[in-house]
């Protein structure tokens, strides 16, 4: 079969429960898989979990579980979440499976035999969040990992390395001549990165430091690096190297990721493939972040939205629609409950749901729910058909380009026009006049358009589309929600105005998208927030070692101190850390400025700068307070300014 479509999501780390960011990528993959199935493609949709590495071993330890127990539980939670969100994947891959281990060891041995790896000692800044050594460019001005906002750990180790630099010229050339990375600004980002020599990739971890990984087949003292293991899942999933059909899927492979993991996918993976003699994947689709406020939603920042809770409150289709409609693929988008509610009420309940409800109940009341025969078509009927067809064509063009928001907007213009058409042609007036033929023609035109909307929207709104198509008896045997049974659906029927046929009896279906009471939901949300805050106050809150590590405590030397004019409680300090910074502290009641000059203090160096009385404060000093007053914390022995406290 030449029409194949292979789509993958990243395999998610099991140190975190599925959140809205993971759900977004997986829903996009599911929507694309459904879209291509309806275009007649044989689709393979792969998702799964990334279960090796430091992070996972530590997360298991923190919960007092063995890594195996821990990964089994979380992998199941991912599967359950995807099932509840109606994700119809073909295969769920786990990197701890024997099948995957065999592939990884096969690849490691092949590349070792080809002389691609060498043993070397390496020292540098290691970020446990990224699971790799960082280059100086990947650190911010405070020396923190830009992505995890956490200080890296300095490590010195003997390890196996892969000389990426050898392939830089090839990759640069390949990427500049092809459009494998989409949107193109991510391709530019990678090409920029390839302007500089590539550091060798450390592909192993010594077993004495980390045993939770796949053993190197050529050196039992080491396990392989988590990214080397993880990226190969895309090959394992389709049966590489034994199942001959893997190559057919590989020739049509599309990988969805967010920008956080661009480098492994756009640099390491292509080079691994090249070294193995496997052709480059077909496309890398890169999206932006779902943000909360201005921050990336992530487990480490603790600002996550649960996709399950959202879908339980609002409905699976509603959440899918919002995510695809409100993010322009490639760019960041801010999650907003009011926007989600507005999309449900305005687009789904009002425009689409209302069109369906009023059309079908009118048919029920006046035509006994049976599709009437056509009368003669007027120019208005033809204009309507044209607009509907144009909307669908634009939708079909934009969808595979991953411009879901534009695709849906195009389709909605047609849906909104259907509401205008029904108002203009007013079948209810025709019925009052006794002109059932004209009323019936308008109605049929709209019902056929509704069938096309439901069919086109199946990748986005699978549940309501199936309910509706089944009510329209277009696919009489289609059960309402079992996706695999929807294999009879095909986009071929999108422009067929004869469906549903005359005489077809339409079944009743309740409101597809009930309106959401915005005020009630937002009030409940506030109550939950207040409750959460109260819980925070009442219960002891433990933090993990990772969370503690994110606080960058440093020794700082006070170079200068003075009172802040017009603020009795504030002192302005200039400190060396060793770079010069200004700190505004509420300690004027307890210390005279001159007492502090020359003293060493401890500061939180990665606190977000804040303006206090018009002065920028770049950190916070530590002090202890009791009934007798306040005492600043000083190191017991003199330490270099900037020395790390931990
Ligand atoms: O990186 N907005 O796993 P991971 C949008 N195991 N998407 C988001 C997101 C957000 N705020 N947060 C996460 C890993 N994602 C590796 C991948 S693949 C061979 C190995 C989504 O659990 C997005 O798809 O950290 C992102 O790339 C992925 O989750 C990272 O998942």
mmCIF file of C-alpha atoms in Angstrom, residues 182 194 209 277 326 417 431 498:
data_model
loop_
_atom_site.group_PDB
_atom_site.id
_atom_site.type_symbol
_atom_site.label_atom_id
_atom_site.label_comp_id
_atom_site.label_asym_id
_atom_site.label_seq_id
_atom_site.Cartn_x
_atom_site.Cartn_y
_atom_site.Cartn_z
ATOM 1 C CA UNK A 182 8.258 22.768 10.136
ATOM 2 C CA UNK A 194 24.961 24.233 13.105
ATOM 3 C CA UNK A 209 26.158 6.372 39.048
ATOM 4 C CA UNK A 277 22.620 4.336 6.982
ATOM 5 C CA UNK A 326 -6.474 28.521 20.253
ATOM 6 C CA UNK A 417 -22.948 31.282 6.920
ATOM 7 C CA UNK A 431 -44.132 26.310 6.115
ATOM 8 C CA UNK A 498 -27.261 13.562 -1.836
#
